[in-house]
PDB file of C-alpha atoms in Angstrom:
ATOM      1  CA  MET A   1     -11.649  -2.575 -16.760  1.00 56.00           C
ATOM      2  CA  VAL A   2     -12.643   0.298 -13.894  1.00 57.00           C
ATOM      3  CA  GLY A   3     -12.802   3.278 -15.654  1.00 51.00           C
ATOM      4  CA  SER A   4     -11.461   6.814 -15.057  1.00 51.00           C
ATOM      5  CA  ASN A   5     -12.915   8.525 -12.205  1.00 47.00           C
ATOM      6  CA  ALA A   6     -14.841   5.520 -11.948  1.00 48.00           C
ATOM      7  CA  TYR A   7     -16.706   5.292  -8.336  1.00 49.00           C
ATOM      8  CA  THR A   8     -19.080   2.279  -6.663  1.00 48.00           C
ATOM      9  CA  SER A   9     -22.168   2.983  -4.698  1.00 46.00           C
ATOM     10  CA  LYS A  10     -22.842   3.517  -1.636  1.00 49.00           C
ATOM     11  CA  ASN A  11     -23.544   1.781   1.732  1.00 48.00           C
ATOM     12  CA  SER A  12     -26.146   3.083   3.817  1.00 46.00           C
ATOM     13  CA  ASP A  13     -23.927   3.855   6.248  1.00 48.00           C
ATOM     14  CA  GLY A  14     -21.975   5.879   3.764  1.00 44.00           C
ATOM     15  CA  THR A  15     -19.229   3.294   2.832  1.00 47.00           C
ATOM     16  CA  ALA A  16     -17.821   2.625  -0.150  1.00 49.00           C
ATOM     17  CA  GLY A  17     -19.974  -0.153  -1.391  1.00 50.00           C
ATOM     18  CA  GLY A  18     -20.509  -2.661  -4.821  1.00 50.00           C
ATOM     19  CA  LEU A  19     -18.630  -5.979  -5.860  1.00 50.00           C
ATOM     20  CA  VAL A  20     -17.342  -6.072  -8.965  1.00 53.00           C
ATOM     21  CA  THR A  21     -15.788  -9.565  -9.939  1.00 59.00           C
ATOM     22  CA  ASN A  22     -15.608  -8.943 -13.517  1.00 74.00           C
ATOM     23  CA  VAL A  23     -12.837  -6.578 -14.043  1.00 86.00           C
ATOM     24  CA  THR A  24      -9.333  -7.043 -14.360  1.00 92.00           C
ATOM     25  CA  GLN A  25      -7.781  -3.805 -14.216  1.00 94.00           C
ATOM     26  CA  ILE A  26      -8.541  -0.085 -12.604  1.00 93.00           C
ATOM     27  CA  ALA A  27      -7.230   2.674 -14.773  1.00 94.00           C
ATOM     28  CA  LYS A  28      -5.225   6.231 -14.110  1.00 95.00           C
ATOM     29  CA  ASN A  29      -7.517   8.078 -11.159  1.00 95.00           C
ATOM     30  CA  ALA A  30     -10.195   5.694 -11.244  1.00 93.00           C
ATOM     31  CA  PHE A  31     -11.173   6.527  -7.247  1.00 93.00           C
ATOM     32  CA  LYS A  32      -9.012   9.747  -6.847  1.00 94.00           C
ATOM     33  CA  ASN A  33      -9.928  11.835  -3.928  1.00 95.00           C
ATOM     34  CA  LYS A  34     -13.088   9.307  -2.860  1.00 93.00           C
ATOM     35  CA  THR A  35     -12.163  10.372   0.771  1.00 93.00           C
ATOM     36  CA  GLN A  36     -15.228   8.205   2.089  1.00 92.00           C
ATOM     37  CA  ILE A  37     -13.691   4.772   0.945  1.00 91.00           C
ATOM     38  CA  GLU A  38     -11.663   3.473   4.235  1.00 90.00           C
ATOM     39  CA  SER A  39     -10.863  -0.181   3.601  1.00 89.00           C
ATOM     40  CA  LEU A  40      -9.872  -1.806   0.651  1.00 89.00           C
ATOM     41  CA  TYR A  41     -10.265  -5.381  -0.450  1.00 88.00           C
ATOM     42  CA  ILE A  42      -8.888  -5.902  -4.467  1.00 90.00           C
ATOM     43  CA  GLY A  43     -10.359  -9.276  -5.386  1.00 88.00           C
ATOM     44  CA  ASP A  44      -7.189 -11.504  -6.972  1.00 91.00           C
ATOM     45  CA  ASN A  45      -9.247 -10.985 -10.308  1.00 91.00           C
ATOM     46  CA  ILE A  46      -7.599  -7.298 -10.588  1.00 92.00           C
ATOM     47  CA  THR A  47      -4.268  -8.020 -12.006  1.00 95.00           C
ATOM     48  CA  TYR A  48      -3.635  -4.262 -13.056  1.00 96.00           C
ATOM     49  CA  ILE A  49      -4.477  -1.818 -11.271  1.00 96.00           C
ATOM     50  CA  ASP A  50      -2.697   2.076 -13.440  1.00 97.00           C
ATOM     51  CA  GLU A  51      -1.032   5.197 -11.658  1.00 97.00           C
ATOM     52  CA  PHE A  52      -3.009   7.365  -9.521  1.00 97.00           C
ATOM     53  CA  ALA A  53      -5.847   4.830  -8.852  1.00 96.00           C
ATOM     54  CA  PHE A  54      -6.455   5.197  -5.234  1.00 96.00           C
ATOM     55  CA  SER A  55      -4.569   8.594  -4.558  1.00 97.00           C
ATOM     56  CA  SER A  56      -5.794  11.120  -2.095  1.00 97.00           C
ATOM     57  CA  CYS A  57      -8.172   8.685  -0.490  1.00 96.00           C
ATOM     58  CA  THR A  58      -7.621  10.544   2.473  1.00 96.00           C
ATOM     59  CA  GLY A  59      -9.882   7.778   4.825  1.00 95.00           C
ATOM     60  CA  LEU A  60      -8.491   4.818   3.220  1.00 94.00           C
ATOM     61  CA  LYS A  61      -6.920   2.909   6.279  1.00 92.00           C
ATOM     62  CA  GLN A  62      -6.386  -0.380   5.282  1.00 89.00           C
ATOM     63  CA  ILE A  63      -6.075  -2.346   1.461  1.00 90.00           C
ATOM     64  CA  ARG A  64      -5.974  -5.945   0.827  1.00 90.00           C
ATOM     65  CA  LEU A  65      -4.200  -6.117  -2.640  1.00 92.00           C
ATOM     66  CA  SER A  66      -4.752  -8.885  -5.615  1.00 92.00           C
ATOM     67  CA  ASN A  67      -2.320 -11.785  -5.303  1.00 93.00           C
ATOM     68  CA  ASN A  68      -2.108 -11.617  -8.848  1.00 94.00           C
ATOM     69  CA  LEU A  69      -0.792  -7.826  -9.022  1.00 95.00           C
ATOM     70  CA  SER A  70       2.675  -7.626 -10.500  1.00 95.00           C
ATOM     71  CA  THR A  71       3.255  -4.226  -9.848  1.00 96.00           C
ATOM     72  CA  ILE A  72       2.483  -1.325  -7.556  1.00 96.00           C
ATOM     73  CA  LYS A  73       2.387   2.088 -10.319  1.00 97.00           C
ATOM     74  CA  LYS A  74       3.812   5.252  -9.222  1.00 96.00           C
ATOM     75  CA  GLN A  75       1.864   7.298  -7.135  1.00 97.00           C
ATOM     76  CA  THR A  76      -1.040   4.604  -6.794  1.00 97.00           C
ATOM     77  CA  PHE A  77      -1.594   5.235  -3.078  1.00 97.00           C
ATOM     78  CA  TYR A  78      -0.468   8.649  -3.518  1.00 97.00           C
ATOM     79  CA  GLY A  79      -1.933  10.777  -0.545  1.00 96.00           C
ATOM     80  CA  CYS A  80      -3.600   8.162   1.344  1.00 96.00           C
ATOM     81  CA  SER A  81      -2.809   9.922   4.345  1.00 94.00           C
ATOM     82  CA  ASP A  82      -4.469   7.372   7.089  1.00 94.00           C
ATOM     83  CA  LEU A  83      -2.981   4.543   5.723  1.00 93.00           C
ATOM     84  CA  LEU A  84      -1.658   2.650   8.264  1.00 89.00           C
ATOM     85  CA  GLY A  85      -0.074  -0.941   6.734  1.00 87.00           C
ATOM     86  CA  VAL A  86       0.135  -2.793   3.623  1.00 89.00           C
ATOM     87  CA  CYS A  87       0.974  -6.276   2.516  1.00 88.00           C
ATOM     88  CA  ILE A  88       2.826  -6.472  -0.798  1.00 90.00           C
ATOM     89  CA  PRO A  89       1.653  -9.765  -2.139  1.00 90.00           C
ATOM     90  CA  ASP A  90       4.171 -12.399  -3.207  1.00 89.00           C
ATOM     91  CA  ASN A  91       3.542 -11.659  -7.182  1.00 93.00           C
ATOM     92  CA  VAL A  92       4.595  -8.113  -7.177  1.00 92.00           C
ATOM     93  CA  SER A  93       7.821  -7.827  -8.836  1.00 90.00           C
ATOM     94  CA  THR A  94       8.081  -3.797  -8.541  1.00 91.00           C
ATOM     95  CA  VAL A  95       7.074  -1.163  -6.125  1.00 90.00           C
ATOM     96  CA  GLU A  96       7.393   2.343  -8.383  1.00 92.00           C
ATOM     97  CA  THR A  97       8.254   5.520  -7.666  1.00 90.00           C
ATOM     98  CA  LYS A  98       6.438   7.292  -4.724  1.00 92.00           C
ATOM     99  CA  ALA A  99       4.211   4.388  -5.015  1.00 95.00           C
ATOM    100  CA  PHE A 100       3.032   5.288  -1.449  1.00 93.00           C
ATOM    101  CA  ASP A 101       3.916   9.258  -1.103  1.00 92.00           C
ATOM    102  CA  LEU A 102       2.623  11.166   1.686  1.00 92.00           C
ATOM    103  CA  CYS A 103       1.214   8.076   3.211  1.00 92.00           C
ATOM    104  CA  GLN A 104       1.836  10.073   6.525  1.00 88.00           C
ATOM    105  CA  ARG A 105       0.203   7.460   9.380  1.00 89.00           C
ATOM    106  CA  LEU A 106       1.578   4.153   7.032  1.00 88.00           C
ATOM    107  CA  LYS A 107       3.196   2.013  10.187  1.00 82.00           C
ATOM    108  CA  TYR A 108       3.166  -1.340   8.752  1.00 83.00           C
ATOM    109  CA  VAL A 109       4.558  -2.574   5.613  1.00 84.00           C
ATOM    110  CA  GLU A 110       5.573  -6.859   4.810  1.00 82.00           C
ATOM    111  CA  ILE A 111       7.676  -7.611   1.896  1.00 81.00           C
ATOM    112  CA  SER A 112       8.430 -11.367   1.790  1.00 72.00           C
ATOM    113  CA  ASN A 113       9.276 -11.442  -1.982  1.00 79.00           C
ATOM    114  CA  GLU A 114      12.911 -12.067  -1.586  1.00 73.00           C
ATOM    115  CA  ASN A 115      12.935 -10.650  -5.592  1.00 79.00           C
ATOM    116  CA  THR A 116      10.569  -7.442  -4.957  1.00 83.00           C
ATOM    117  CA  SER A 117      12.284  -4.641  -6.490  1.00 84.00           C
ATOM    118  CA  VAL A 118      11.198  -1.051  -4.516  1.00 83.00           C
ATOM    119  CA  SER A 119      12.367   2.267  -5.705  1.00 85.00           C
ATOM    120  CA  PRO A 120      13.958   3.983  -3.540  1.00 79.00           C
ATOM    121  CA  THR A 121      10.913   7.076  -3.247  1.00 83.00           C
ATOM    122  CA  ALA A 122       8.630   4.310  -3.093  1.00 86.00           C
ATOM    123  CA  PHE A 123       7.351   5.588   0.712  1.00 85.00           C
ATOM    124  CA  TYR A 124       8.712   8.924   0.113  1.00 84.00           C
ATOM    125  CA  ARG A 125       7.666  11.483   2.384  1.00 85.00           C
ATOM    126  CA  CYS A 126       6.086   8.625   4.891  1.00 81.00           C
ATOM    127  CA  LYS A 127       6.991  10.883   8.098  1.00 72.00           C
ATOM    128  CA  ASN A 128       6.120   8.278  10.792  1.00 60.00           C
ATOM    129  CA  GLU A 129       9.180   7.551  12.238  1.00 60.00           C
ATOM    130  CA  TYR A 130       7.663   4.092  13.996  1.00 60.00           C
ATOM    131  CA  MET A 131       6.905   2.038  11.024  1.00 67.00           C
ATOM    132  CA  THR A 132       8.029  -1.392  11.115  1.00 69.00           C
ATOM    133  CA  VAL A 133       8.856  -3.143   8.098  1.00 70.00           C
ATOM    134  CA  TYR A 134       8.767  -6.986   7.895  1.00 68.00           C
ATOM    135  CA  ALA A 135      10.908  -7.983   5.553  1.00 62.00           C
ATOM    136  CA  SER A 136      10.928 -12.041   4.418  1.00 57.00           C
ATOM    137  CA  SER A 137      14.193 -13.704   5.844  1.00 50.00           C
ATOM    138  CA  ASP A 138      15.039 -14.491   2.628  1.00 50.00           C
ATOM    139  CA  ILE A 139      15.491 -11.144   1.025  1.00 46.00           C
ATOM    140  CA  SER A 140      19.400 -10.312   1.381  1.00 42.00           C
ATOM    141  CA  GLU A 141      20.977  -7.068   2.202  1.00 41.00           C
ATOM    142  CA  THR A 142      21.672  -6.326  -1.022  1.00 36.00           C
ATOM    143  CA  ASN A 143      17.769  -6.702  -2.823  1.00 40.00           C
ATOM    144  CA  TRP A 144      16.197  -4.989   0.542  1.00 41.00           C
ATOM    145  CA  ASN A 145      18.688  -2.782   2.635  1.00 40.00           C
ATOM    146  CA  SER A 146      18.651  -0.100   5.310  1.00 42.00           C
ATOM    147  CA  SER A 147      19.972   2.025   2.880  1.00 39.00           C
ATOM    148  CA  ILE A 148      17.132   2.352  -0.007  1.00 42.00           C
ATOM    149  CA  LEU A 149      14.678   2.569   2.690  1.00 47.00           C
ATOM    150  CA  LYS A 150      16.298   5.571   4.599  1.00 42.00           C
ATOM    151  CA  SER A 151      16.073   7.749   0.899  1.00 42.00           C
ATOM    152  CA  SER A 152      12.777   6.537   0.810  1.00 44.00           C
ATOM    153  CA  ILE A 153      11.349   7.461   4.070  1.00 42.00           C
ATOM    154  CA  GLU A 154      12.258   9.979   6.607  1.00 39.00           C
ATOM    155  CA  ASN A 155      12.974  10.247  10.173  1.00 37.00           C
ATOM    156  CA  LEU A 156      12.877   6.469  10.041  1.00 37.00           C
ATOM    157  CA  SER A 157      16.275   4.781  13.256  1.00 39.00           C
ATOM    158  CA  ASN A 158      15.620   0.668  12.122  1.00 41.00           C
ATOM    159  CA  PRO A 159      13.467   0.242   9.159  1.00 43.00           C
ATOM    160  CA  VAL A 160      14.187  -3.605   8.372  1.00 43.00           C
ATOM    161  CA  ASN A 161      12.306  -5.267  11.691  1.00 41.00           C
ATOM    162  CA  VAL A 162      12.038  -9.238  12.037  1.00 37.00           C
ATOM    163  CA  ASP A 163      10.301  -8.891  15.380  1.00 41.00           C
ATOM    164  CA  ARG A 164       6.532  -8.654  13.846  1.00 46.00           C
ATOM    165  CA  ASN A 165       4.273  -6.680  16.381  1.00 51.00           C
ATOM    166  CA  PHE A 166       1.410  -6.760  13.740  1.00 57.00           C
ATOM    167  CA  GLU A 167      -0.022  -9.097  11.713  1.00 62.00           C
ATOM    168  CA  PHE A 168      -1.858  -9.667   7.703  1.00 63.00           C
ATOM    169  CA  SER A 169      -4.536 -12.187   7.420  1.00 68.00           C
ATOM    170  CA  ASP A 170      -5.469 -12.723   3.959  1.00 66.00           C
ATOM    171  CA  GLY A 171      -3.276  -9.466   3.084  1.00 65.00           C
ATOM    172  CA  LEU A 172      -5.701  -7.566   5.616  1.00 64.00           C
ATOM    173  CA  LEU A 173      -3.723  -5.583   8.569  1.00 62.00           C
ATOM    174  CA  THR A 174      -5.063  -7.309  11.757  1.00 62.00           C
ATOM    175  CA  GLY A 175      -3.476  -6.752  15.596  1.00 54.00           C
ATOM    176  CA  ALA A 176      -3.166  -3.344  15.020  1.00 52.00           C
ATOM    177  CA  ASN A 177      -5.403  -0.654  16.365  1.00 50.00           C
ATOM    178  CA  LEU A 178      -6.835   1.117  13.129  1.00 48.00           C
ATOM    179  CA  ASN A 179      -8.105   3.743  14.939  1.00 48.00           C
ATOM    180  CA  SER A 180      -4.398   4.726  16.555  1.00 45.00           C
ATOM    181  CA  THR A 181      -2.226   7.802  15.690  1.00 43.00           C
TER     182      THR A 181
END
């Protein structure tokens, strides 16, 4: 397990470095307030990420989540204000309350599992009025609908958009300008 308040080494350019392959869990607050982290690739060996693990990583722009996660815990990515996109893996069955709270630049969200339960406050205080949520055509109105998203995302006029203007490749956002506002 990557322990509480843990952090890996830095590369020569100052970005987060290190490759860890033998851990399966990331503890609460493990990378909290690590503002220099810009991109995360969370390998499929990770099966559990605790609350606040990446909270207030304000430089984080994109993440690739493990395909073996079952839950995105509450406030895992709280305050990641530069985060632009997230692809929720198929195995995730629950996105808990405020998981992406205050991710104010979040523009692109993909959820393809029709059985994923998304808390009404999962995207609380994400104020980007141009957010596009791509939901699989298999997701019914009862499982994933505008009223749930509108209670979670402020200023959102069309929360579910099946016309994709972005792509995810192996869980990482591509086809979008990562430097745009």
